[in-house]
Coordinates of C-alpha atoms in Angstrom, one line a residue:
Chain J
M1 CA 34.5 131.0 163.1
N2 CA 34.1 132.2 166.6
T3 CA 30.5 131.6 167.3
A4 CA 30.2 134.7 169.5
D5 CA 31.1 137.0 166.6
F6 CA 28.3 136.1 164.3
K7 CA 24.6 135.9 165.3
V8 CA 22.0 134.2 163.1
L9 CA 19.0 135.2 165.1
T10 CA 17.8 138.7 164.2
G11 CA 16.5 141.1 166.9
E12 CA 13.1 140.5 165.5
M13 CA 13.3 136.7 166.0
V14 CA 14.6 137.2 169.5
E15 CA 11.7 139.5 170.3
Q16 CA 9.2 137.0 168.9
I17 CA 10.7 134.2 171.0
E18 CA 10.9 136.3 174.2
A19 CA 7.2 137.3 173.7
L20 CA 6.2 133.7 174.1
L21 CA 7.9 133.2 177.4
P22 CA 5.1 134.4 179.6
R23 CA 2.7 131.8 178.1
Y24 CA 4.6 128.9 179.8
P25 CA 5.7 128.2 183.3
N26 CA 9.2 127.4 182.2
K27 CA 11.5 128.4 179.3
Q28 CA 12.1 125.0 177.9
A29 CA 8.5 124.9 176.7
V30 CA 9.3 127.6 174.2
T31 CA 11.8 125.3 172.4
L32 CA 9.5 124.1 169.6
P33 CA 7.9 127.5 169.1
A34 CA 11.4 129.1 169.0
V35 CA 12.7 126.6 166.5
H36 CA 9.5 127.2 164.3
I37 CA 10.2 131.0 164.4
V38 CA 13.7 130.6 163.2
N39 CA 12.7 128.0 160.6
A40 CA 10.0 130.2 159.2
A41 CA 12.5 133.0 158.7
L42 CA 15.6 131.1 157.6
R43 CA 14.0 128.0 156.1
H44 CA 16.4 125.9 158.2
V45 CA 17.7 125.9 161.8
P46 CA 21.5 125.9 161.7
L47 CA 23.5 124.8 164.7
Q48 CA 24.4 128.4 165.5
A49 CA 20.7 129.2 165.8
V50 CA 20.4 126.2 168.2
V51 CA 23.1 127.7 170.4
E52 CA 21.4 131.1 170.4
I53 CA 18.0 129.6 171.1
A54 CA 19.5 127.6 174.0
E55 CA 21.0 130.8 175.4
I56 CA 17.6 132.6 175.4
L57 CA 15.9 129.6 177.0
E58 CA 18.7 128.9 179.5
L59 CA 19.2 125.4 178.2
A60 CA 22.2 123.4 177.0
P61 CA 22.4 123.6 173.2
A62 CA 22.2 119.8 173.2
E63 CA 18.7 119.9 174.8
V64 CA 17.4 122.1 172.0
Q65 CA 19.2 120.0 169.4
D66 CA 17.7 116.8 170.9
T67 CA 14.2 118.1 170.6
L68 CA 14.8 119.6 167.2
T69 CA 16.2 116.5 165.6
F70 CA 13.4 114.3 167.1
Y71 CA 10.9 115.7 164.7
G72 CA 12.9 115.1 161.5
F73 CA 11.1 118.2 160.3
F74 CA 13.8 120.9 160.5
K75 CA 16.7 121.1 158.1
Q76 CA 20.0 122.2 159.5
D77 CA 22.7 122.0 156.8
Q78 CA 21.0 124.2 154.2
P79 CA 17.6 125.9 153.7
H80 CA 14.7 124.1 152.2
G81 CA 13.4 125.5 148.9
R82 CA 11.4 128.7 148.7
T83 CA 8.4 126.3 148.3
R84 CA 8.4 123.2 150.5
A85 CA 5.9 120.8 149.0
W86 CA 4.5 117.9 151.1
I87 CA 3.1 115.1 149.0
C88 CA 0.9 112.8 151.0
R89 CA 1.7 109.1 150.8
S90 CA -0.6 107.7 153.5
I91 CA -3.3 105.2 152.7
S92 CA -6.2 107.4 151.4
C93 CA -3.9 109.3 149.0
H94 CA -2.0 106.2 148.2
L95 CA -5.2 104.5 147.0
R96 CA -5.8 107.5 144.7
G97 CA -2.4 107.9 143.2
G98 CA -0.3 109.7 145.9
D99 CA 2.8 107.6 145.3
E100 CA 2.7 108.2 141.5
L101 CA 2.3 111.9 142.1
L102 CA 5.3 111.9 144.4
D103 CA 7.4 110.0 141.8
H104 CA 6.2 112.3 139.1
L105 CA 7.2 115.4 140.9
C106 CA 10.5 114.0 141.9
Q107 CA 11.3 113.0 138.3
E108 CA 10.2 116.3 136.9
S109 CA 12.2 118.3 139.3
R110 CA 15.1 115.8 139.2
I111 CA 15.4 115.4 143.0
R112 CA 14.6 112.8 145.6
P113 CA 12.2 113.3 148.5
G114 CA 13.8 115.5 151.0
E115 CA 16.0 117.3 148.5
T116 CA 15.9 120.8 147.0
T117 CA 16.2 121.8 143.4
E118 CA 19.5 123.3 142.4
D119 CA 18.0 126.7 141.9
G120 CA 16.6 126.6 145.5
S121 CA 13.0 127.0 144.4
V122 CA 11.4 123.7 145.5
T123 CA 11.9 121.1 148.2
I124 CA 9.8 117.9 147.6
E125 CA 8.9 116.0 150.7
Y126 CA 6.7 113.0 151.3
A127 CA 4.1 113.5 154.1
E128 CA 2.4 111.0 156.4
C129 CA -1.3 111.8 156.2
L130 CA -2.0 115.5 155.6
G131 CA -5.5 114.9 157.1
A132 CA -7.2 116.0 153.9
C133 CA -8.2 112.5 152.8
E134 CA -11.5 113.6 151.2
H135 CA -9.3 115.5 148.7
A136 CA -6.9 112.7 147.9
P137 CA -4.3 112.8 146.5
C138 CA -3.3 116.1 148.1
I139 CA -0.3 118.3 148.4
L140 CA 0.5 120.9 151.1
A141 CA 2.8 123.6 149.6
G142 CA 3.7 126.3 152.1
D143 CA 0.3 127.2 153.7
E144 CA -1.7 126.1 150.7
L145 CA -3.5 122.8 150.4
H146 CA -3.9 121.5 146.8
K147 CA -6.7 119.1 146.5
S148 CA -7.4 116.1 144.2
V149 CA -4.1 116.8 142.3
T150 CA -3.6 115.2 138.9
K151 CA -0.3 114.9 137.1
E152 CA -1.3 117.9 135.0
D153 CA -2.1 119.9 138.1
A154 CA 1.3 118.9 139.5
D155 CA 3.1 120.2 136.4
R156 CA 1.3 123.5 136.7
L157 CA 2.2 123.7 140.4
L158 CA 5.8 122.9 139.8
A159 CA 6.0 125.6 137.1
S160 CA 4.4 128.1 139.5
W161 CA 7.0 127.3 142.2
K162 CA 9.9 127.9 139.9
Chain B
M1 CA -32.3 107.5 162.4
A2 CA -34.4 109.2 159.8
E3 CA -35.0 112.0 162.3
F4 CA -31.4 112.6 163.0
E5 CA -30.3 116.2 162.6
P6 CA -26.6 117.0 162.5
V7 CA -25.5 119.3 165.3
L8 CA -21.7 119.2 165.2
L9 CA -21.7 120.0 161.5
A10 CA -24.9 121.9 161.5
N11 CA -23.3 125.2 160.5
I12 CA -20.3 124.4 158.5
D13 CA -21.8 125.3 155.1
R14 CA -22.6 128.8 156.2
D15 CA -20.2 131.4 154.8
D16 CA -19.6 133.0 158.2
S17 CA -19.6 129.8 160.2
H18 CA -16.0 130.5 161.3
T19 CA -16.6 134.0 162.6
L20 CA -17.8 135.0 166.0
R21 CA -20.8 136.9 164.5
G22 CA -21.8 133.8 162.5
Y23 CA -21.4 131.6 165.5
E24 CA -23.4 133.9 167.8
S25 CA -26.2 134.2 165.2
Q26 CA -26.8 130.5 165.6
G27 CA -27.0 130.7 169.4
G28 CA -23.3 130.3 170.0
Y29 CA -21.9 131.0 173.5
N30 CA -25.4 131.1 175.0
G31 CA -24.6 127.8 176.7
L32 CA -21.5 129.4 178.2
K33 CA -23.4 132.5 179.4
K34 CA -26.0 130.3 181.1
T35 CA -23.4 128.1 182.6
L36 CA -21.4 130.9 184.1
K37 CA -24.5 132.4 185.7
K38 CA -26.4 129.3 186.9
C39 CA -24.1 126.2 187.1
S40 CA -21.3 125.2 189.3
P41 CA -18.2 123.4 187.7
D42 CA -19.4 120.2 189.4
D43 CA -22.8 120.6 187.6
I44 CA -21.0 120.4 184.3
V45 CA -18.8 117.5 185.3
N46 CA -21.9 115.6 186.5
L47 CA -23.8 116.5 183.3
V48 CA -21.0 115.2 181.1
K49 CA -20.7 112.1 183.3
S50 CA -24.4 111.4 183.0
S51 CA -24.3 111.8 179.2
N52 CA -21.8 108.9 179.1
L53 CA -19.7 110.9 176.6
R54 CA -16.6 108.9 175.6
G55 CA -13.5 110.6 174.1
R56 CA -13.6 110.9 170.4
G57 CA -9.8 110.8 169.8
G58 CA -9.5 107.1 169.6
A59 CA -9.4 105.4 172.9
G60 CA -13.0 106.1 173.9
F61 CA -12.3 106.8 177.6
P62 CA -15.4 108.3 179.4
T63 CA -14.7 112.0 179.5
G64 CA -16.5 112.8 182.7
L65 CA -14.6 110.1 184.5
K66 CA -11.3 111.4 183.1
W67 CA -12.1 114.8 184.5
S68 CA -13.1 113.4 187.9
F69 CA -9.6 111.9 188.3
L70 CA -8.0 115.3 188.5
N71 CA -6.0 116.1 191.6
K72 CA -7.8 119.3 192.5
K73 CA -5.5 120.0 195.5
D74 CA -2.6 120.7 193.1
H75 CA -2.6 124.0 191.2
P76 CA -2.7 125.2 188.5
I77 CA -4.7 122.7 186.4
Y78 CA -3.8 122.7 182.7
F79 CA -6.0 121.8 179.8
C80 CA -4.5 120.5 176.6
L81 CA -6.5 120.3 173.5
N82 CA -5.3 117.4 171.4
A83 CA -5.6 118.7 167.8
D84 CA -2.7 116.6 166.6
E85 CA -5.1 114.6 164.4
S86 CA -2.7 112.4 162.3
E87 CA -4.3 109.0 162.1
P88 CA -4.3 108.1 158.4
G89 CA -7.8 108.6 157.0
T90 CA -8.9 111.1 159.7
F91 CA -9.9 114.7 159.1
N92 CA -13.0 115.4 161.1
N93 CA -11.2 117.6 163.6
R94 CA -9.7 119.6 160.8
I95 CA -13.2 120.4 159.5
L96 CA -14.4 121.4 162.9
M97 CA -11.4 123.8 163.4
E98 CA -11.6 125.3 160.0
E99 CA -15.3 125.7 159.6
D100 CA -16.6 126.1 163.2
P101 CA -13.7 127.0 165.4
H102 CA -15.9 128.8 168.0
Q103 CA -17.8 125.5 168.6
V104 CA -14.4 124.0 169.6
L105 CA -13.5 127.1 171.7
E106 CA -16.8 127.1 173.5
G107 CA -16.3 123.4 174.3
I108 CA -12.9 124.2 175.6
I109 CA -14.1 127.0 177.8
L110 CA -16.9 124.9 179.2
S111 CA -14.5 122.0 179.8
C112 CA -12.0 124.3 181.6
Y113 CA -14.8 125.8 183.7
A114 CA -15.8 122.3 184.7
T115 CA -12.3 121.1 185.5
G116 CA -10.9 124.3 187.0
A117 CA -8.2 124.6 184.4
T118 CA -7.0 128.2 183.9
T119 CA -4.7 127.7 180.9
T120 CA -5.3 125.8 177.7
Y121 CA -2.6 124.7 175.3
F122 CA -4.2 124.1 171.9
Y123 CA -1.7 121.6 170.4
L124 CA -2.3 121.8 166.7
R125 CA -0.5 119.7 164.2
Y126 CA 1.8 121.4 161.7
E127 CA -0.1 120.2 158.6
Y128 CA -3.1 122.3 159.3
P129 CA -2.1 125.9 158.5
H130 CA -5.6 126.9 157.5
A131 CA -7.1 125.6 160.8
W132 CA -4.3 127.4 162.6
N133 CA -5.3 130.7 161.1
R134 CA -9.0 130.1 161.7
V135 CA -8.5 129.1 165.3
Q136 CA -6.1 132.0 166.0
Q137 CA -8.6 134.4 164.6
A138 CA -11.4 132.9 166.7
V139 CA -9.3 133.0 169.8
D140 CA -8.5 136.7 169.1
E141 CA -12.3 137.4 168.7
C142 CA -13.0 135.6 172.0
Y143 CA -10.5 137.8 173.9
E144 CA -12.1 140.9 172.4
A145 CA -15.6 139.8 173.2
G146 CA -14.8 138.8 176.8
Y147 CA -15.2 135.0 176.3
L148 CA -11.5 134.5 177.2
G149 CA -9.1 136.3 179.5
K150 CA -9.7 137.5 183.0
N151 CA -13.1 137.3 184.6
I152 CA -14.9 135.8 181.7
L153 CA -18.3 137.6 181.2
G154 CA -18.0 139.2 184.6
S155 CA -17.6 135.9 186.4
D156 CA -14.8 134.7 188.7
F157 CA -13.6 132.3 186.0
S158 CA -10.5 133.2 184.0
L159 CA -8.9 131.3 181.1
D160 CA -6.2 131.8 178.5
I161 CA -5.9 129.7 175.4
F162 CA -2.5 129.5 173.6
L163 CA -1.9 127.8 170.3
H164 CA 1.1 125.5 170.2
R165 CA 2.3 124.2 166.8
G166 CA 3.5 120.6 166.3
A167 CA 6.2 119.5 163.9
A168 CA 4.8 116.6 161.9
A169 CA 5.1 113.8 164.4
Y170 CA 2.2 111.3 164.8
I171 CA 3.3 110.4 168.3
C172 CA 2.3 113.8 169.6
G173 CA -1.3 112.7 169.4
E174 CA -0.6 110.2 172.2
E175 CA -1.5 112.3 175.2
T176 CA 1.7 112.0 177.1
G177 CA 3.7 112.4 173.9
L178 CA 1.8 115.6 173.4
I179 CA 2.7 116.7 176.9
E180 CA 6.4 116.0 176.5
S181 CA 6.4 117.8 173.2
L182 CA 4.7 120.8 174.7
E183 CA 7.3 120.8 177.4
G184 CA 9.9 121.3 174.7
K185 CA 11.3 117.8 174.8
R186 CA 11.2 114.9 172.4
A187 CA 7.7 113.5 172.3
W188 CA 8.4 110.3 174.1
P189 CA 5.2 109.0 175.8
R190 CA 5.4 108.6 179.5
I191 CA 4.9 105.4 181.5
K192 CA 1.4 105.6 183.2
P193 CA 0.6 105.9 186.0
P194 CA 0.8 108.6 187.0
F195 CA -1.9 109.6 184.5
P196 CA -1.9 113.3 183.3
A197 CA -4.9 114.0 185.6
V198 CA -2.5 113.6 188.5
E199 CA 0.8 114.6 187.0
G200 CA 0.6 116.0 183.5
V201 CA 2.2 118.9 181.7
F202 CA 4.8 120.8 183.8
R203 CA 4.1 118.1 186.5
K204 CA 0.7 119.5 187.2
P205 CA -2.8 118.0 186.9
T206 CA -3.7 118.1 183.3
V207 CA -6.7 117.2 181.1
V208 CA -6.1 116.2 177.5
N209 CA -9.2 116.1 175.3
N210 CA -9.8 115.7 171.6
V211 CA -11.3 118.4 169.4
E212 CA -14.5 116.6 168.7
T213 CA -14.9 115.6 172.3
V214 CA -15.0 119.2 173.5
A215 CA -17.5 120.0 170.6
C216 CA -19.7 117.3 172.1
V217 CA -19.3 118.9 175.5
K218 CA -20.7 122.1 174.1
Q219 CA -23.6 120.3 172.5
I220 CA -24.4 118.4 175.7
V221 CA -24.4 121.7 177.7
D222 CA -26.9 123.1 175.2
R223 CA -29.1 120.1 174.7
G224 CA -28.7 118.0 177.8
A225 CA -27.5 114.5 178.7
D226 CA -30.8 112.9 177.8
W227 CA -30.6 114.2 174.2
F228 CA -27.1 112.8 173.9
K229 CA -28.2 109.4 175.2
S230 CA -31.2 109.4 172.9
M231 CA -28.9 108.2 170.1
G232 CA -26.3 105.5 169.7
V233 CA -25.8 102.1 171.1
P234 CA -26.6 101.3 174.8
A235 CA -24.1 99.4 176.9
D236 CA -24.1 95.6 176.5
P237 CA -25.5 94.4 179.8
S238 CA -23.4 91.2 179.5
N239 CA -20.2 93.2 179.3
P240 CA -19.5 95.1 182.5
R241 CA -16.6 97.0 180.8
D242 CA -18.8 98.4 178.0
A243 CA -19.7 102.0 178.8
G244 CA -22.1 102.3 175.8
S245 CA -21.7 104.4 172.6
Y246 CA -23.9 107.4 172.8
G247 CA -24.3 110.6 170.8
P248 CA -23.5 111.8 167.4
K249 CA -20.2 110.9 165.7
L250 CA -18.2 112.5 162.8
Y251 CA -17.4 109.7 160.4
C252 CA -14.8 110.2 157.8
V253 CA -14.9 108.2 154.6
S254 CA -12.2 108.2 152.0
G255 CA -10.3 106.0 149.6
H256 CA -12.2 104.3 146.8
I257 CA -15.6 105.9 147.5
E258 CA -17.8 108.1 145.3
K259 CA -18.3 110.9 147.7
P260 CA -15.4 111.1 150.2
G261 CA -16.2 113.3 153.1
C262 CA -17.0 113.8 156.8
Y263 CA -20.5 112.9 157.8
E264 CA -22.4 113.1 161.1
A265 CA -24.5 110.2 162.3
P266 CA -25.4 108.5 165.6
L267 CA -22.8 106.1 166.8
G268 CA -23.5 102.5 165.6
L269 CA -23.9 103.2 161.9
T270 CA -22.5 100.2 160.0
V271 CA -19.6 100.4 157.5
Q272 CA -22.1 99.4 154.7
E273 CA -24.5 102.1 155.7
L274 CA -21.7 104.7 155.7
I275 CA -20.5 103.6 152.3
D276 CA -24.0 103.5 150.7
E277 CA -26.1 106.1 152.4
F278 CA -23.4 108.8 152.9
G279 CA -20.4 107.9 150.6
G280 CA -22.5 107.3 147.5
G281 CA -21.1 103.7 147.1
V282 CA -17.8 102.3 146.1
W283 CA -16.3 104.4 143.3
K284 CA -16.5 103.6 139.6
G285 CA -19.3 101.1 140.2
R286 CA -16.7 98.6 141.6
K287 CA -17.1 96.2 144.4
A288 CA -15.4 96.7 147.7
K289 CA -12.6 94.4 148.9
A290 CA -11.9 95.7 152.3
A291 CA -12.1 98.8 154.6
I292 CA -10.2 100.3 157.4
P293 CA -12.7 100.9 160.2
G294 CA -11.2 103.8 162.2
G295 CA -7.8 104.8 160.9
I296 CA -5.2 102.3 159.9
S297 CA -4.3 101.6 163.6
M298 CA -7.6 99.8 164.0
G299 CA -6.8 97.1 161.4
I300 CA -8.8 95.9 158.3
L301 CA -12.3 94.6 157.7
S302 CA -12.9 92.4 154.7
A303 CA -15.9 93.2 152.5
D304 CA -18.0 90.5 154.1
E305 CA -17.6 92.2 157.4
F306 CA -19.2 95.5 156.4
D307 CA -22.2 94.8 158.7
C308 CA -19.7 95.9 161.5
P309 CA -21.4 98.6 163.5
L310 CA -19.1 101.7 164.0
D311 CA -19.5 102.0 167.8
F312 CA -16.9 101.7 170.5
S313 CA -17.3 97.9 170.7
G314 CA -18.3 97.1 167.1
P315 CA -15.0 96.7 165.3
G316 CA -13.5 94.7 168.2
K317 CA -16.1 92.0 167.5
Y318 CA -14.6 91.7 164.0
D319 CA -11.0 91.2 165.2
C320 CA -10.2 94.9 164.7
L321 CA -8.6 96.9 167.5
G322 CA -11.6 99.3 168.0
L323 CA -13.5 102.2 166.7
G324 CA -10.4 104.5 166.7
T325 CA -11.2 107.7 165.0
A326 CA -14.2 106.3 163.0
A327 CA -12.3 107.1 159.8
V328 CA -13.3 104.5 157.2
V329 CA -11.0 104.0 154.2
V330 CA -12.6 102.0 151.5
M331 CA -10.6 99.7 149.1
D332 CA -12.0 98.4 145.9
E333 CA -11.6 94.9 144.4
T334 CA -8.5 96.0 142.4
V335 CA -6.4 96.7 145.5
S336 CA -3.5 94.5 146.4
M337 CA -3.5 93.8 150.2
V338 CA 0.3 93.3 149.9
D339 CA 0.4 96.9 148.8
V340 CA -2.0 98.1 151.5
L341 CA 0.0 96.4 154.3
H342 CA 3.3 97.7 152.8
N343 CA 1.8 101.2 153.0
C344 CA 0.6 100.7 156.6
C345 CA 4.0 99.3 157.7
Q346 CA 5.8 102.3 156.0
F347 CA 3.7 104.7 158.1
F348 CA 4.4 103.1 161.4
A349 CA 8.1 102.5 160.8
H350 CA 8.3 106.2 160.0
E351 CA 6.2 107.3 163.0
S352 CA 7.5 105.0 165.7
C353 CA 9.1 107.4 168.2
G354 CA 12.0 105.0 168.9
Q355 CA 11.6 104.9 172.6
C356 CA 10.6 101.3 173.0
T357 CA 12.7 98.7 171.3
P358 CA 9.9 96.3 170.3
C359 CA 8.1 99.1 168.5
R360 CA 11.2 100.7 167.0
E361 CA 12.7 97.4 165.7
G362 CA 9.4 95.6 165.1
T363 CA 7.9 98.3 162.9
S364 CA 11.1 98.8 160.9
W365 CA 11.6 95.0 160.4
A366 CA 8.0 94.5 159.4
L367 CA 8.5 97.2 156.8
K368 CA 11.8 95.6 155.5
M369 CA 10.0 92.3 155.1
M370 CA 7.1 93.9 153.3
Q371 CA 9.5 95.7 151.0
R372 CA 11.2 92.4 150.3
I373 CA 7.8 90.7 149.6
S374 CA 6.7 93.6 147.4
A375 CA 9.9 93.4 145.5
G376 CA 9.3 89.7 144.6
K377 CA 11.9 88.3 147.1
G378 CA 9.4 87.2 149.7
R379 CA 9.3 83.9 151.5
L380 CA 6.3 82.2 152.9
M381 CA 7.9 82.2 156.3
D382 CA 8.0 86.0 156.2
L383 CA 4.2 86.0 156.8
D384 CA 4.6 84.2 160.1
L385 CA 7.5 86.4 161.1
I386 CA 5.4 89.5 160.5
L387 CA 2.6 87.9 162.5
E388 CA 5.1 87.2 165.3
I389 CA 6.0 90.8 165.3
G390 CA 2.3 91.8 165.3
D391 CA 1.5 89.6 168.2
S392 CA 4.4 90.7 170.3
I393 CA 4.5 94.5 170.1
G394 CA 2.2 96.9 171.9
I395 CA 0.5 97.6 175.2
I396 CA -1.7 94.6 174.8
P397 CA 1.2 92.1 174.9
G398 CA 2.8 94.4 177.4
T399 CA 6.0 95.3 175.6
T400 CA 5.6 99.0 174.9
I401 CA 4.8 102.2 176.8
C402 CA 2.1 103.5 174.4
G403 CA -0.4 102.1 171.9
L404 CA 1.4 103.1 168.7
A405 CA 2.7 99.6 168.4
D406 CA -0.7 98.1 168.9
G407 CA -1.9 100.3 166.0
A408 CA 1.1 99.1 163.9
A409 CA 0.4 95.5 164.8
W410 CA -3.3 95.4 163.8
P411 CA -3.0 96.0 160.1
M412 CA -0.3 93.2 160.0
K413 CA -2.5 90.8 161.9
N414 CA -5.7 91.5 160.0
A415 CA -4.2 91.7 156.6
I416 CA -2.3 88.5 156.8
R417 CA -4.9 86.5 158.8
K418 CA -7.9 87.7 156.7
F419 CA -6.2 87.7 153.3
R420 CA -3.6 85.0 153.8
D421 CA -4.3 83.3 150.4
E422 CA -3.6 86.5 148.6
F423 CA -0.3 87.0 150.3
E424 CA 0.8 83.4 149.7
N425 CA -0.2 83.5 146.1
Y426 CA 1.7 86.8 145.6
I427 CA 4.9 85.4 147.2
K428 CA 4.6 82.1 145.2
E429 CA 4.0 84.0 141.9
T430 CA 6.7 86.6 142.3
N431 CA 9.3 84.4 143.9
P432 CA 8.7 80.9 142.7
D433 CA 12.3 79.7 143.3
G434 CA 12.8 81.1 146.7
C435 CA 9.4 81.2 148.3
H436 CA 10.0 78.0 150.4
E437 CA 13.4 79.1 151.6
T438 CA 13.5 78.9 155.4
V439 CA 17.0 80.1 156.4
P440 CA 16.6 83.7 157.3
V441 CA 20.1 84.9 156.7
P442 CA 23.4 83.2 155.6
A443 CA 25.3 82.2 158.7
L444 CA 27.9 84.7 159.7
N445 CA 31.5 83.7 159.3
L446 CA 32.7 84.9 162.6
Q447 CA 36.3 84.1 162.0
A448 CA 36.4 86.2 158.8
S449 CA 34.9 89.2 160.6
H450 CA 37.8 89.5 163.0

């Protein structure tokens, strides 16, 4: 496809990105915020979006791609699930069953960490320290933190994400 | 100690603690009003210097001194708030931002007034959406009330605060990694010098301070340097490099503990006191086996070292790296140290930014060896190989740009040196036939590969 024919960034996304420009002395600083804006809307940041972000920020697409891929956070090939659930596996959660919780959720949803269920409802990810260690083991799903999660809680959560 | 009253966490249980109205009802922003009327920026710098406040983010660098390194001839000066709290076991900053965001903002505004910074980038980690919403609301309230924006409260001082969201990378908590990330690049820490105070974000003089540090600044402005120095541990006169450990500290305690949480106490509390007096003891009536003193980067204390005081120089006396974030993670007697070290190695292999070869390769090879040991294929020589990695990666041996590798090294060194018998027994039991093997890999058949 000719990339010029088809835009993935909507006018609204472009507006949101441009609104951030005055906050920083150069345009490159808006890279991560721009990528977040696209990711929040599309649940991934395809290469075409990278090209369009680069155009707005007057950068080479490779510069945006370089930053984006550094974080290992943004998916590019296909959108993450409607719910993206981060299961903490760092030490405090690990000591209270975080790994077992991650295994359980993966088994129940028949996917591996980083993958999305076939119906597109859930992506399961492991997280490095969610910073909610007093509530271990914990899960961050979307903007919601689930505390002291048991396997039964996890089953209920999984059902609610479907 | 009995008389100690929490100040940093004094209001977090109030329903309206996160609102401007709630904050002002407890005297919030009075310190700022007084400061703008009566104090010069240098007065605040000198006040913070004389309080001996040391940064709460992990390194413990004296805050006033950090501010005084700023190159004031170069403008603008930027302030970056390091809210990329990601050290495993640490959540004190999250609580401050969620429950008392205005305390943090007042601390930022005072710090910017002192340093002459006119723009703050509030770099907040991705994993804290609730804190993001609370801080953004608080910032909006501040603009409306005239605590932020042009000519704050009718003074000559102007300040903007912009939130900037991270993307789940531990390295962004390293101050120059944060700066690179903020600039829209990969978060590769910079070689120092130049330090950020001379050349920071956008190549301008920059202050990077931690959330709890600026909250302490607010308390010092309200209560004075003498109040701050009335608690904690004085400098050791025999150690000219010890700047003392003064003031209140937010201690996190988690893991195998009855009452995990964030507690405020004067610096110098021992691990045992934190566990017993605040944490309600080890969970399920069990005995403790070990604890992490200040996030996993700081290493591991065995249970017979719990008299370790949690001040800036305490953990160092017990072969740990330092106080770090004062986040204590308790492990009970059922825990396998092989498992704990595997978990630590997994974290650092994942979070190494990849810039320096010793860290990138060292953390991933240590993880591979720990995976092999865990899987019952370990060899006794692996323990010395892991120690060799631990002793050769980091700023301390001089092989890396930032301290991530030192943090990766310390759990390796402490776990294996303090619990060597357990590691050896595990390897011997799980790999009785191969544990004495010494040849690392079968020799390559070079002819066959061409």
